[in-house]
Structure formats: structure tokens, C-alpha cells
PDB file of C-alpha atoms in Angstrom:
ATOM      1  CA  MET A 203      39.376 -24.717   5.045  1.00 55.00           C
ATOM      2  CA  HIS A 204      39.928 -21.011   4.356  1.00 62.00           C
ATOM      3  CA  SER A 205      43.529 -19.962   4.950  1.00 71.00           C
ATOM      4  CA  THR A 206      42.421 -17.402   7.546  1.00 72.00           C
ATOM      5  CA  LEU A 207      40.900 -20.173   9.680  1.00 72.00           C
ATOM      6  CA  ALA A 208      43.694 -22.691   9.079  1.00 82.00           C
ATOM      7  CA  PRO A 209      45.438 -21.989  12.420  1.00 87.00           C
ATOM      8  CA  PHE A 210      42.352 -23.140  14.333  1.00 82.00           C
ATOM      9  CA  ALA A 211      42.914 -26.667  13.006  1.00 84.00           C
ATOM     10  CA  THR A 212      46.187 -26.996  14.937  1.00 91.00           C
ATOM     11  CA  ASP A 213      46.346 -28.088  18.555  1.00 92.00           C
ATOM     12  CA  PHE A 214      49.196 -25.779  19.578  1.00 91.00           C
ATOM     13  CA  PHE A 215      47.370 -22.722  18.218  1.00 94.00           C
ATOM     14  CA  LEU A 216      44.197 -23.614  20.116  1.00 94.00           C
ATOM     15  CA  ARG A 217      46.191 -24.150  23.319  1.00 94.00           C
ATOM     16  CA  ALA A 218      47.881 -20.787  22.815  1.00 94.00           C
ATOM     17  CA  LEU A 219      44.508 -19.132  22.215  1.00 94.00           C
ATOM     18  CA  LEU A 220      42.952 -20.701  25.311  1.00 95.00           C
ATOM     19  CA  GLY A 221      45.966 -19.986  27.502  1.00 93.00           C
ATOM     20  CA  GLY A 222      46.238 -16.436  26.184  1.00 93.00           C
ATOM     21  CA  SER A 223      42.534 -15.865  26.797  1.00 95.00           C
ATOM     22  CA  LEU A 224      42.927 -16.944  30.425  1.00 94.00           C
ATOM     23  CA  VAL A 225      45.846 -14.532  30.749  1.00 93.00           C
ATOM     24  CA  ALA A 226      43.658 -11.805  29.216  1.00 94.00           C
ATOM     25  CA  VAL A 227      40.965 -12.384  31.838  1.00 95.00           C
ATOM     26  CA  ILE A 228      43.516 -12.194  34.669  1.00 94.00           C
ATOM     27  CA  CYS A 229      45.087  -9.048  33.233  1.00 94.00           C
ATOM     28  CA  GLY A 230      41.663  -7.527  32.588  1.00 95.00           C
ATOM     29  CA  VAL A 231      40.675  -7.838  36.244  1.00 96.00           C
ATOM     30  CA  VAL A 232      44.011  -6.740  37.684  1.00 95.00           C
ATOM     31  CA  GLY A 233      44.795  -4.183  34.987  1.00 94.00           C
ATOM     32  CA  THR A 234      41.595  -2.310  35.806  1.00 96.00           C
ATOM     33  CA  TRP A 235      42.910  -1.555  39.290  1.00 94.00           C
ATOM     34  CA  VAL A 236      46.418  -0.858  37.985  1.00 92.00           C
ATOM     35  CA  VAL A 237      45.010   1.825  35.664  1.00 92.00           C
ATOM     36  CA  ILE A 238      42.662   3.289  38.290  1.00 92.00           C
ATOM     37  CA  ARG A 239      45.368   3.407  40.963  1.00 88.00           C
ATOM     38  CA  GLY A 240      48.128   4.587  38.609  1.00 85.00           C
ATOM     39  CA  MET A 241      50.355   1.578  39.347  1.00 85.00           C
ATOM     40  CA  ALA A 242      51.836   1.051  35.882  1.00 83.00           C
ATOM     41  CA  PHE A 243      55.399   1.421  37.182  1.00 82.00           C
ATOM     42  CA  LEU A 244      54.778  -1.344  39.712  1.00 84.00           C
ATOM     43  CA  GLY A 245      53.631  -3.666  36.931  1.00 84.00           C
ATOM     44  CA  GLU A 246      56.716  -2.869  34.866  1.00 81.00           C
ATOM     45  CA  ALA A 247      58.997  -3.379  37.864  1.00 84.00           C
ATOM     46  CA  MET A 248      57.353  -6.693  38.746  1.00 86.00           C
ATOM     47  CA  GLY A 249      57.806  -7.871  35.182  1.00 81.00           C
ATOM     48  CA  HIS A 250      61.544  -7.254  35.304  1.00 80.00           C
ATOM     49  CA  GLY A 251      61.750  -8.372  38.930  1.00 84.00           C
ATOM     50  CA  MET A 252      60.947 -11.908  37.792  1.00 85.00           C
ATOM     51  CA  LEU A 253      64.165 -12.089  35.782  1.00 83.00           C
ATOM     52  CA  PRO A 254      66.467 -13.481  38.533  1.00 87.00           C
ATOM     53  CA  GLY A 255      64.090 -16.327  39.345  1.00 87.00           C
ATOM     54  CA  VAL A 256      63.474 -17.119  35.683  1.00 81.00           C
ATOM     55  CA  ALA A 257      67.185 -17.002  34.914  1.00 80.00           C
ATOM     56  CA  LEU A 258      68.110 -19.199  37.873  1.00 84.00           C
ATOM     57  CA  ALA A 259      65.403 -21.711  36.993  1.00 82.00           C
ATOM     58  CA  THR A 260      66.658 -21.788  33.406  1.00 76.00           C
ATOM     59  CA  VAL A 261      70.259 -22.375  34.466  1.00 77.00           C
ATOM     60  CA  LEU A 262      69.286 -25.103  36.965  1.00 80.00           C
ATOM     61  CA  GLY A 263      66.743 -26.767  34.690  1.00 78.00           C
ATOM     62  CA  ALA A 264      63.879 -26.095  37.108  1.00 80.00           C
ATOM     63  CA  PRO A 265      60.338 -25.045  36.054  1.00 79.00           C
ATOM     64  CA  VAL A 266      60.579 -21.493  34.736  1.00 77.00           C
ATOM     65  CA  LEU A 267      57.126 -20.546  36.002  1.00 78.00           C
ATOM     66  CA  LEU A 268      58.122 -21.562  39.519  1.00 83.00           C
ATOM     67  CA  GLY A 269      61.232 -19.390  39.351  1.00 85.00           C
ATOM     68  CA  ALA A 270      59.180 -16.456  38.092  1.00 84.00           C
ATOM     69  CA  ALA A 271      56.644 -16.867  40.905  1.00 85.00           C
ATOM     70  CA  VAL A 272      59.280 -17.075  43.629  1.00 88.00           C
ATOM     71  CA  SER A 273      61.219 -14.078  42.300  1.00 89.00           C
ATOM     72  CA  ALA A 274      58.078 -11.957  41.924  1.00 84.00           C
ATOM     73  CA  ALA A 275      56.904 -12.920  45.412  1.00 85.00           C
ATOM     74  CA  ILE A 276      60.262 -11.911  46.904  1.00 88.00           C
ATOM     75  CA  MET A 277      60.131  -8.574  45.125  1.00 86.00           C
ATOM     76  CA  SER A 278      56.551  -7.855  46.212  1.00 82.00           C
ATOM     77  CA  ALA A 279      57.471  -8.707  49.805  1.00 82.00           C
ATOM     78  CA  ALA A 280      60.534  -6.442  49.629  1.00 83.00           C
ATOM     79  CA  ILE A 281      58.386  -3.599  48.269  1.00 78.00           C
ATOM     80  CA  GLY A 282      56.017  -4.046  51.200  1.00 74.00           C
ATOM     81  CA  VAL A 283      58.857  -3.979  53.746  1.00 78.00           C
ATOM     82  CA  LEU A 284      60.413  -0.848  52.250  1.00 74.00           C
ATOM     83  CA  LYS A 285      57.041   0.876  52.101  1.00 69.00           C
ATOM     84  CA  ARG A 286      56.332   0.223  55.785  1.00 71.00           C
ATOM     85  CA  ARG A 287      59.795   0.701  57.267  1.00 69.00           C
ATOM     86  CA  GLY A 288      61.923   2.644  54.811  1.00 63.00           C
ATOM     87  CA  ARG A 289      62.382   6.382  54.559  1.00 68.00           C
ATOM     88  CA  LEU A 290      62.343   6.390  50.772  1.00 69.00           C
ATOM     89  CA  SER A 291      59.273   7.181  48.689  1.00 75.00           C
ATOM     90  CA  TYR A 292      57.255   4.316  47.251  1.00 74.00           C
ATOM     91  CA  ASP A 293      58.370   4.964  43.652  1.00 79.00           C
ATOM     92  CA  THR A 294      62.002   5.264  44.705  1.00 81.00           C
ATOM     93  CA  SER A 295      61.841   1.955  46.572  1.00 80.00           C
ATOM     94  CA  ILE A 296      60.321   0.226  43.547  1.00 84.00           C
ATOM     95  CA  GLY A 297      62.916   1.788  41.239  1.00 84.00           C
ATOM     96  CA  LEU A 298      65.840   0.584  43.345  1.00 84.00           C
ATOM     97  CA  LEU A 299      64.427  -2.930  43.636  1.00 87.00           C
ATOM     98  CA  PHE A 300      63.689  -2.956  39.915  1.00 84.00           C
ATOM     99  CA  VAL A 301      67.307  -2.170  39.015  1.00 87.00           C
ATOM    100  CA  ALA A 302      68.682  -4.558  41.641  1.00 88.00           C
ATOM    101  CA  MET A 303      66.573  -7.501  40.471  1.00 88.00           C
ATOM    102  CA  LEU A 304      67.240  -6.772  36.806  1.00 83.00           C
ATOM    103  CA  SER A 305      70.992  -6.596  37.428  1.00 87.00           C
ATOM    104  CA  LEU A 306      70.942  -9.839  39.388  1.00 87.00           C
ATOM    105  CA  GLY A 307      69.024 -11.559  36.618  1.00 82.00           C
ATOM    106  CA  VAL A 308      71.493 -10.437  33.948  1.00 79.00           C
ATOM    107  CA  ILE A 309      74.409 -11.633  36.106  1.00 83.00           C
ATOM    108  CA  ILE A 310      72.798 -15.067  36.467  1.00 80.00           C
ATOM    109  CA  VAL A 311      71.890 -15.580  32.807  1.00 73.00           C
ATOM    110  CA  SER A 312      75.299 -14.365  31.666  1.00 75.00           C
ATOM    111  CA  HIS A 313      76.722 -17.620  33.037  1.00 72.00           C
ATOM    112  CA  SER A 314      74.415 -19.703  30.843  1.00 66.00           C
ATOM    113  CA  ARG A 315      75.787 -20.830  27.487  1.00 60.00           C
ATOM    114  CA  SER A 316      72.250 -20.873  26.091  1.00 56.00           C
ATOM    115  CA  PHE A 317      71.790 -17.231  27.054  1.00 53.00           C
ATOM    116  CA  ALA A 318      70.719 -15.986  23.618  1.00 51.00           C
ATOM    117  CA  THR A 319      67.928 -18.549  23.183  1.00 49.00           C
ATOM    118  CA  ASP A 320      66.770 -18.393  26.779  1.00 59.00           C
ATOM    119  CA  ALA A 321      66.828 -14.595  26.829  1.00 64.00           C
ATOM    120  CA  THR A 322      64.489 -14.420  23.839  1.00 70.00           C
ATOM    121  CA  ALA A 323      61.878 -16.554  25.602  1.00 70.00           C
ATOM    122  CA  ILE A 324      62.383 -14.689  28.883  1.00 71.00           C
ATOM    123  CA  LEU A 325      61.988 -11.230  27.362  1.00 72.00           C
ATOM    124  CA  PHE A 326      59.324 -11.881  24.724  1.00 77.00           C
ATOM    125  CA  GLY A 327      57.516 -15.023  25.872  1.00 80.00           C
ATOM    126  CA  ASP A 328      56.671 -18.249  24.059  1.00 84.00           C
ATOM    127  CA  ILE A 329      52.891 -18.522  24.025  1.00 88.00           C
ATOM    128  CA  LEU A 330      52.918 -21.151  21.269  1.00 89.00           C
ATOM    129  CA  ALA A 331      54.645 -23.543  23.685  1.00 87.00           C
ATOM    130  CA  ILE A 332      51.813 -23.456  26.262  1.00 90.00           C
ATOM    131  CA  SER A 333      50.858 -26.966  27.364  1.00 89.00           C
ATOM    132  CA  ALA A 334      47.719 -28.468  28.883  1.00 91.00           C
ATOM    133  CA  ALA A 335      49.384 -28.304  32.314  1.00 88.00           C
ATOM    134  CA  ASP A 336      50.082 -24.583  31.800  1.00 87.00           C
ATOM    135  CA  ILE A 337      46.426 -24.028  30.926  1.00 91.00           C
ATOM    136  CA  ALA A 338      45.357 -25.757  34.137  1.00 91.00           C
ATOM    137  CA  LEU A 339      47.690 -23.498  36.146  1.00 88.00           C
ATOM    138  CA  LEU A 340      46.349 -20.419  34.380  1.00 91.00           C
ATOM    139  CA  ALA A 341      42.777 -21.488  35.104  1.00 93.00           C
ATOM    140  CA  GLY A 342      43.680 -21.816  38.779  1.00 93.00           C
ATOM    141  CA  ALA A 343      45.403 -18.423  38.759  1.00 92.00           C
ATOM    142  CA  GLY A 344      42.341 -16.914  37.103  1.00 93.00           C
ATOM    143  CA  ALA A 345      40.027 -18.354  39.751  1.00 95.00           C
ATOM    144  CA  VAL A 346      42.239 -17.007  42.546  1.00 94.00           C
ATOM    145  CA  THR A 347      42.409 -13.579  40.865  1.00 94.00           C
ATOM    146  CA  VAL A 348      38.641 -13.263  40.470  1.00 94.00           C
ATOM    147  CA  ALA A 349      38.043 -14.476  44.034  1.00 95.00           C
ATOM    148  CA  LEU A 350      40.525 -12.008  45.564  1.00 93.00           C
ATOM    149  CA  ALA A 351      39.222  -9.144  43.437  1.00 94.00           C
ATOM    150  CA  ALA A 352      35.672  -9.861  44.615  1.00 94.00           C
ATOM    151  CA  LEU A 353      36.734 -10.297  48.251  1.00 91.00           C
ATOM    152  CA  PHE A 354      38.663  -7.017  48.416  1.00 90.00           C
ATOM    153  CA  HIS A 355      36.445  -5.003  46.073  1.00 90.00           C
ATOM    154  CA  ARG A 356      35.043  -2.635  48.734  1.00 86.00           C
ATOM    155  CA  ALA A 357      38.492  -2.116  50.247  1.00 85.00           C
ATOM    156  CA  PHE A 358      40.033  -1.436  46.828  1.00 89.00           C
ATOM    157  CA  VAL A 359      37.349   1.112  45.963  1.00 86.00           C
ATOM    158  CA  ALA A 360      37.591   2.925  49.303  1.00 81.00           C
ATOM    159  CA  ALA A 361      41.402   2.951  49.295  1.00 77.00           C
ATOM    160  CA  ALA A 362      41.491   4.217  45.701  1.00 76.00           C
ATOM    161  CA  PHE A 363      39.350   7.275  46.402  1.00 75.00           C
ATOM    162  CA  ASP A 364      40.016   8.106  50.066  1.00 71.00           C
ATOM    163  CA  PRO A 365      42.191   5.961  52.367  1.00 69.00           C
ATOM    164  CA  ARG A 366      40.899   7.895  55.390  1.00 72.00           C
ATOM    165  CA  ILE A 367      37.349   6.799  54.681  1.00 69.00           C
ATOM    166  CA  ALA A 368      38.605   3.250  54.215  1.00 66.00           C
ATOM    167  CA  ARG A 369      40.156   3.351  57.685  1.00 71.00           C
ATOM    168  CA  THR A 370      36.967   4.802  59.146  1.00 74.00           C
ATOM    169  CA  LEU A 371      34.985   1.933  57.633  1.00 66.00           C
ATOM    170  CA  GLY A 372      37.468  -0.569  59.072  1.00 70.00           C
ATOM    171  CA  LEU A 373      38.618  -1.710  55.622  1.00 68.00           C
ATOM    172  CA  ARG A 374      42.364  -1.335  56.378  1.00 71.00           C
ATOM    173  CA  PRO A 375      43.763   0.198  53.161  1.00 70.00           C
ATOM    174  CA  GLU A 376      47.248  -1.085  53.997  1.00 75.00           C
ATOM    175  CA  TRP A 377      46.042  -4.674  53.659  1.00 78.00           C
ATOM    176  CA  ALA A 378      44.114  -3.725  50.542  1.00 81.00           C
ATOM    177  CA  HIS A 379      47.353  -2.438  49.021  1.00 80.00           C
ATOM    178  CA  VAL A 380      49.151  -5.679  49.934  1.00 82.00           C
ATOM    179  CA  ALA A 381      46.352  -7.667  48.293  1.00 87.00           C
ATOM    180  CA  LEU A 382      46.543  -5.501  45.181  1.00 88.00           C
ATOM    181  CA  VAL A 383      50.310  -5.982  44.919  1.00 86.00           C
ATOM    182  CA  GLY A 384      49.654  -9.706  45.244  1.00 88.00           C
ATOM    183  CA  LEU A 385      47.168  -9.552  42.378  1.00 91.00           C
ATOM    184  CA  VAL A 386      49.671  -7.666  40.228  1.00 90.00           C
ATOM    185  CA  THR A 387      52.205 -10.390  41.023  1.00 88.00           C
ATOM    186  CA  ILE A 388      49.785 -13.122  39.949  1.00 89.00           C
ATOM    187  CA  ALA A 389      48.947 -11.276  36.731  1.00 90.00           C
ATOM    188  CA  VAL A 390      52.580 -10.631  35.813  1.00 88.00           C
ATOM    189  CA  VAL A 391      53.634 -14.217  36.488  1.00 86.00           C
ATOM    190  CA  ALA A 392      50.618 -15.583  34.602  1.00 83.00           C
ATOM    191  CA  SER A 393      51.390 -13.337  31.614  1.00 83.00           C
ATOM    192  CA  PHE A 394      55.073 -14.221  31.560  1.00 80.00           C
ATOM    193  CA  GLN A 395      54.936 -17.172  29.166  1.00 75.00           C
ATOM    194  CA  ALA A 396      52.509 -15.400  26.852  1.00 80.00           C
ATOM    195  CA  VAL A 397      54.330 -12.113  26.294  1.00 81.00           C
ATOM    196  CA  GLY A 398      57.545 -12.208  28.361  1.00 80.00           C
ATOM    197  CA  THR A 399      58.912  -9.713  30.852  1.00 75.00           C
ATOM    198  CA  LEU A 400      59.339  -6.797  28.441  1.00 70.00           C
ATOM    199  CA  LEU A 401      55.807  -6.798  27.033  1.00 78.00           C
ATOM    200  CA  VAL A 402      53.742  -7.844  30.038  1.00 83.00           C
ATOM    201  CA  VAL A 403      52.705  -4.287  30.920  1.00 85.00           C
ATOM    202  CA  GLY A 404      51.130  -3.849  27.481  1.00 87.00           C
ATOM    203  CA  LEU A 405      48.667  -6.690  28.119  1.00 89.00           C
ATOM    204  CA  LEU A 406      48.120  -5.499  31.675  1.00 91.00           C
ATOM    205  CA  LEU A 407      47.336  -1.866  30.797  1.00 93.00           C
ATOM    206  CA  ALA A 408      46.098  -1.542  27.219  1.00 95.00           C
ATOM    207  CA  PRO A 409      42.857  -3.595  27.478  1.00 96.00           C
ATOM    208  CA  ALA A 410      41.879  -1.750  30.661  1.00 96.00           C
ATOM    209  CA  VAL A 411      42.557   1.596  28.965  1.00 95.00           C
ATOM    210  CA  ALA A 412      40.415   0.499  26.016  1.00 96.00           C
ATOM    211  CA  ALA A 413      37.509  -0.436  28.294  1.00 96.00           C
ATOM    212  CA  ARG A 414      37.786   2.566  30.591  1.00 95.00           C
ATOM    213  CA  ALA A 415      37.206   4.919  27.680  1.00 94.00           C
ATOM    214  CA  TRP A 416      33.554   3.825  27.614  1.00 95.00           C
ATOM    215  CA  THR A 417      32.532   3.385  31.246  1.00 94.00           C
ATOM    216  CA  ALA A 418      33.465   4.367  34.789  1.00 91.00           C
ATOM    217  CA  HIS A 419      31.750   1.352  36.357  1.00 94.00           C
ATOM    218  CA  ILE A 420      34.554  -0.866  37.655  1.00 94.00           C
ATOM    219  CA  PRO A 421      32.986  -4.317  37.020  1.00 94.00           C
ATOM    220  CA  LEU A 422      32.119  -3.229  33.470  1.00 96.00           C
ATOM    221  CA  ILE A 423      35.684  -2.018  32.930  1.00 96.00           C
ATOM    222  CA  MET A 424      36.921  -5.444  34.023  1.00 97.00           C
ATOM    223  CA  LEU A 425      34.560  -7.243  31.641  1.00 97.00           C
ATOM    224  CA  GLY A 426      35.470  -4.912  28.791  1.00 97.00           C
ATOM    225  CA  ALA A 427      39.190  -5.250  29.518  1.00 97.00           C
ATOM    226  CA  ALA A 428      38.942  -9.039  29.559  1.00 97.00           C
ATOM    227  CA  GLY A 429      37.077  -8.989  26.240  1.00 96.00           C
ATOM    228  CA  ALA A 430      39.572  -6.597  24.671  1.00 96.00           C
ATOM    229  CA  GLY A 431      42.425  -8.744  25.940  1.00 95.00           C
ATOM    230  CA  VAL A 432      40.941 -11.909  24.412  1.00 96.00           C
ATOM    231  CA  LEU A 433      40.472 -10.051  21.120  1.00 96.00           C
ATOM    232  CA  ALA A 434      44.092  -8.858  21.247  1.00 95.00           C
ATOM    233  CA  VAL A 435      45.319 -12.408  21.907  1.00 95.00           C
ATOM    234  CA  ALA A 436      43.316 -13.794  18.974  1.00 95.00           C
ATOM    235  CA  GLY A 437      44.359 -10.971  16.657  1.00 95.00           C
ATOM    236  CA  GLY A 438      48.000 -11.165  17.696  1.00 94.00           C
ATOM    237  CA  LEU A 439      48.148 -14.927  17.228  1.00 94.00           C
ATOM    238  CA  LEU A 440      46.546 -14.702  13.781  1.00 94.00           C
ATOM    239  CA  ALA A 441      48.954 -11.941  12.785  1.00 93.00           C
ATOM    240  CA  SER A 442      51.860 -14.042  14.012  1.00 92.00           C
ATOM    241  CA  TRP A 443      50.649 -17.047  12.029  1.00 92.00           C
ATOM    242  CA  HIS A 444      50.024 -15.277   8.715  1.00 90.00           C
ATOM    243  CA  TRP A 445      52.794 -12.678   8.789  1.00 91.00           C
ATOM    244  CA  GLY A 446      55.512 -14.608  10.599  1.00 89.00           C
ATOM    245  CA  THR A 447      55.854 -12.097  13.446  1.00 90.00           C
ATOM    246  CA  ALA A 448      56.717 -12.807  17.080  1.00 88.00           C
ATOM    247  CA  ALA A 449      53.571 -13.962  18.854  1.00 90.00           C
ATOM    248  CA  GLY A 450      54.105 -12.140  22.163  1.00 88.00           C
ATOM    249  CA  ALA A 451      54.994  -8.849  20.499  1.00 88.00           C
ATOM    250  CA  SER A 452      52.049  -9.193  18.102  1.00 92.00           C
ATOM    251  CA  ILE A 453      49.648  -9.675  21.038  1.00 92.00           C
ATOM    252  CA  SER A 454      50.996  -6.629  22.863  1.00 91.00           C
ATOM    253  CA  ALA A 455      50.861  -4.538  19.690  1.00 93.00           C
ATOM    254  CA  ALA A 456      47.264  -5.637  19.069  1.00 95.00           C
ATOM    255  CA  ALA A 457      46.307  -4.694  22.638  1.00 95.00           C
ATOM    256  CA  ILE A 458      47.833  -1.227  22.293  1.00 95.00           C
ATOM    257  CA  ALA A 459      46.177  -0.764  18.889  1.00 96.00           C
ATOM    258  CA  LEU A 460      42.811  -1.634  20.448  1.00 96.00           C
ATOM    259  CA  ALA A 461      43.395   0.914  23.209  1.00 96.00           C
ATOM    260  CA  ALA A 462      44.210   3.599  20.642  1.00 96.00           C
ATOM    261  CA  LEU A 463      41.197   2.728  18.479  1.00 96.00           C
ATOM    262  CA  SER A 464      38.886   2.638  21.502  1.00 96.00           C
ATOM    263  CA  SER A 465      40.075   6.030  22.751  1.00 93.00           C
ATOM    264  CA  GLY A 466      39.772   7.517  19.273  1.00 94.00           C
ATOM    265  CA  ALA A 467      36.279   6.099  18.766  1.00 95.00           C
ATOM    266  CA  ARG A 468      35.196   7.405  22.151  1.00 93.00           C
ATOM    267  CA  ALA A 469      36.509  10.888  21.339  1.00 92.00           C
ATOM    268  CA  LEU A 470      34.663  10.907  17.992  1.00 93.00           C
ATOM    269  CA  THR A 471      31.459   9.709  19.672  1.00 91.00           C
ATOM    270  CA  ALA A 472      31.674  12.438  22.300  1.00 87.00           C
ATOM    271  CA  ARG A 473      32.372  15.072  19.635  1.00 88.00           C
ATOM    272  CA  SER A 474      29.402  13.899  17.562  1.00 86.00           C
ATOM    273  CA  ALA A 475      27.150  14.027  20.625  1.00 82.00           C
ATOM    274  CA  ARG A 476      28.260  17.586  21.391  1.00 82.00           C
ATOM    275  CA  SER A 477      27.668  18.633  17.783  1.00 81.00           C
ATOM    276  CA  ALA A 478      24.191  17.096  17.827  1.00 78.00           C
ATOM    277  CA  ARG A 479      23.289  18.943  21.015  1.00 77.00           C
ATOM    278  CA  SER A 480      24.592  22.253  19.678  1.00 76.00           C
ATOM    279  CA  THR A 481      22.451  21.981  16.508  1.00 74.00           C
ATOM    280  CA  GLN A 482      19.221  21.210  18.345  1.00 70.00           C
ATOM    281  CA  PRO A 483      16.736  24.120  18.412  1.00 65.00           C
ATOM    282  CA  ASN A 484      16.426  25.961  21.716  1.00 60.00           C
ATOM    283  CA  PRO A 485      12.847  25.519  23.046  1.00 59.00           C
ATOM    284  CA  ALA A 486      13.080  28.811  24.922  1.00 53.00           C
ATOM    285  CA  ALA A 487      13.894  30.732  21.760  1.00 51.00           C
TER     286      ALA A 487
END
């Protein structure tokens, strides 16, 4: 077998590729709305907001994914409460919760003697350790994500462009926002093992940015983002295998490289189209 294809003969690489591809689909669907709504800071905050739950689960020997889910759910609920009842702006509320959760997580993990090893997996992920049970959970999370995105599609669209129209149509933009925060939570938790808390936003944003450069049709952006994410996962895993780099960081770097290449290619295409139109003879002349 050619050395380039050698990784595909190993079970752990195939599990990582399948699990990472499921994560890419989840992030492609959710990341489309994150980019359209300008919610990148929320995604970053949710990624770091998982740290206390992950750290506590690590110290207690409980399932890390469960700790991440509980911590992210608590943070999303706290964001919702502050948004409805607090006097602070939305970004300020997220920023305060972000720092509070991050500080709490560092305090918890500082009591663990295995802090250095655990912190590496927490911050940068361990996609090569994905198991068959993890893949089943990711498949379930993907099904829930697609179902919720389809169910709230009209509400998301209306709330994104004019919340007043959404209220007039009876779509309740407040509930749409809660659902969207829930989707971001699912995506961040699902991406945690693949790329860790520090790099999760790269996989959430970059594929959607790459796809949005070519179309404004939301379902097509989602499909393109999912495809770009799968390509980034495959490319990052192959780079990690052949060059000995960290898998999670390689995946995030590949996703960002795809976004840059896509934007550059789109700009060149648009420039070529303008040049072609300018050189065409004027029929009225």
C-alpha cells in the first residue's frame, strides 16, 4: 500500500476520520448560523465554559464528555438568564461568564496531579482516541442538530434579518435564540474531543466562512461547510500522521487554510468576471 494511504489501514485512524467527519457535519450546520448571526464570541466562550465540567470529571474519574455537556449547559442557561434579567449587555454577560468559568476550571484542575497530561487533552483534544461508543454519541448529536436546525429554520432566518418581523409572524425570536444557543452548545461539546477547547471555534467558523464565500443560500452554505469540514478533518489527520503534528491543531489549521483559499479563489473569480465584462464590446457603440 502506498505510504500516503497507509493510515487508512488502521482502525484508530478510520474511527478518528469517521468521528471527525460527524463533528464536521454538526459544526457545518451550526457554524453557518454562528457566522450569519455574528456569534463567534459565544462559540469561543462556550468552548472555555466547558473547562470546569471537564476538569471536575477528570479529577473524579467520570466521563469527560458528560462533564463537558453539563458545564456547557449550565453556562448556556446562565447566559439566557443574564440576557433576560440582567442590565448588562449580551457581550458583557458572556465575557464575565467566560472568565468565571475559565477561572473555576483552572482552580479545579490545579488540584490534579495529572494536570499537565489532562490539560493537553482538554485544550487540544484527542481525536485519535475516539471509540465506537463516541461515534454513536456523535451520530446521535448530529441527528439532533439537523432536526433542530430544520425545525427552527424559519425562526432563525426571520430573527437573523428582522426580529420584529419574526414577532409579527409569531415565530418568537427569543425562543429561536435559545434554540440557537443550544445548537452552539451541542456543536462545542461534540467538537471537544476532536480539537479541544482552544481550537473548537476554528472548526466551527472556518468551514462556514469557506462555504459562504460562494453562496448566500443558507442550506447550500451548510452543505458546503460540512464538506469543507470533512476535508479539513481528513487533511489534518493525514498531516498529523505523516508529519507528526498534533491532530486537533492540524485539523483546525487545515480548516482555516481552506477558508483562506476559498476566499482568495472567490476574489480571483470575481475579479476575472469583472475583467471579462469590461473587455466585452459595447453593442450600443
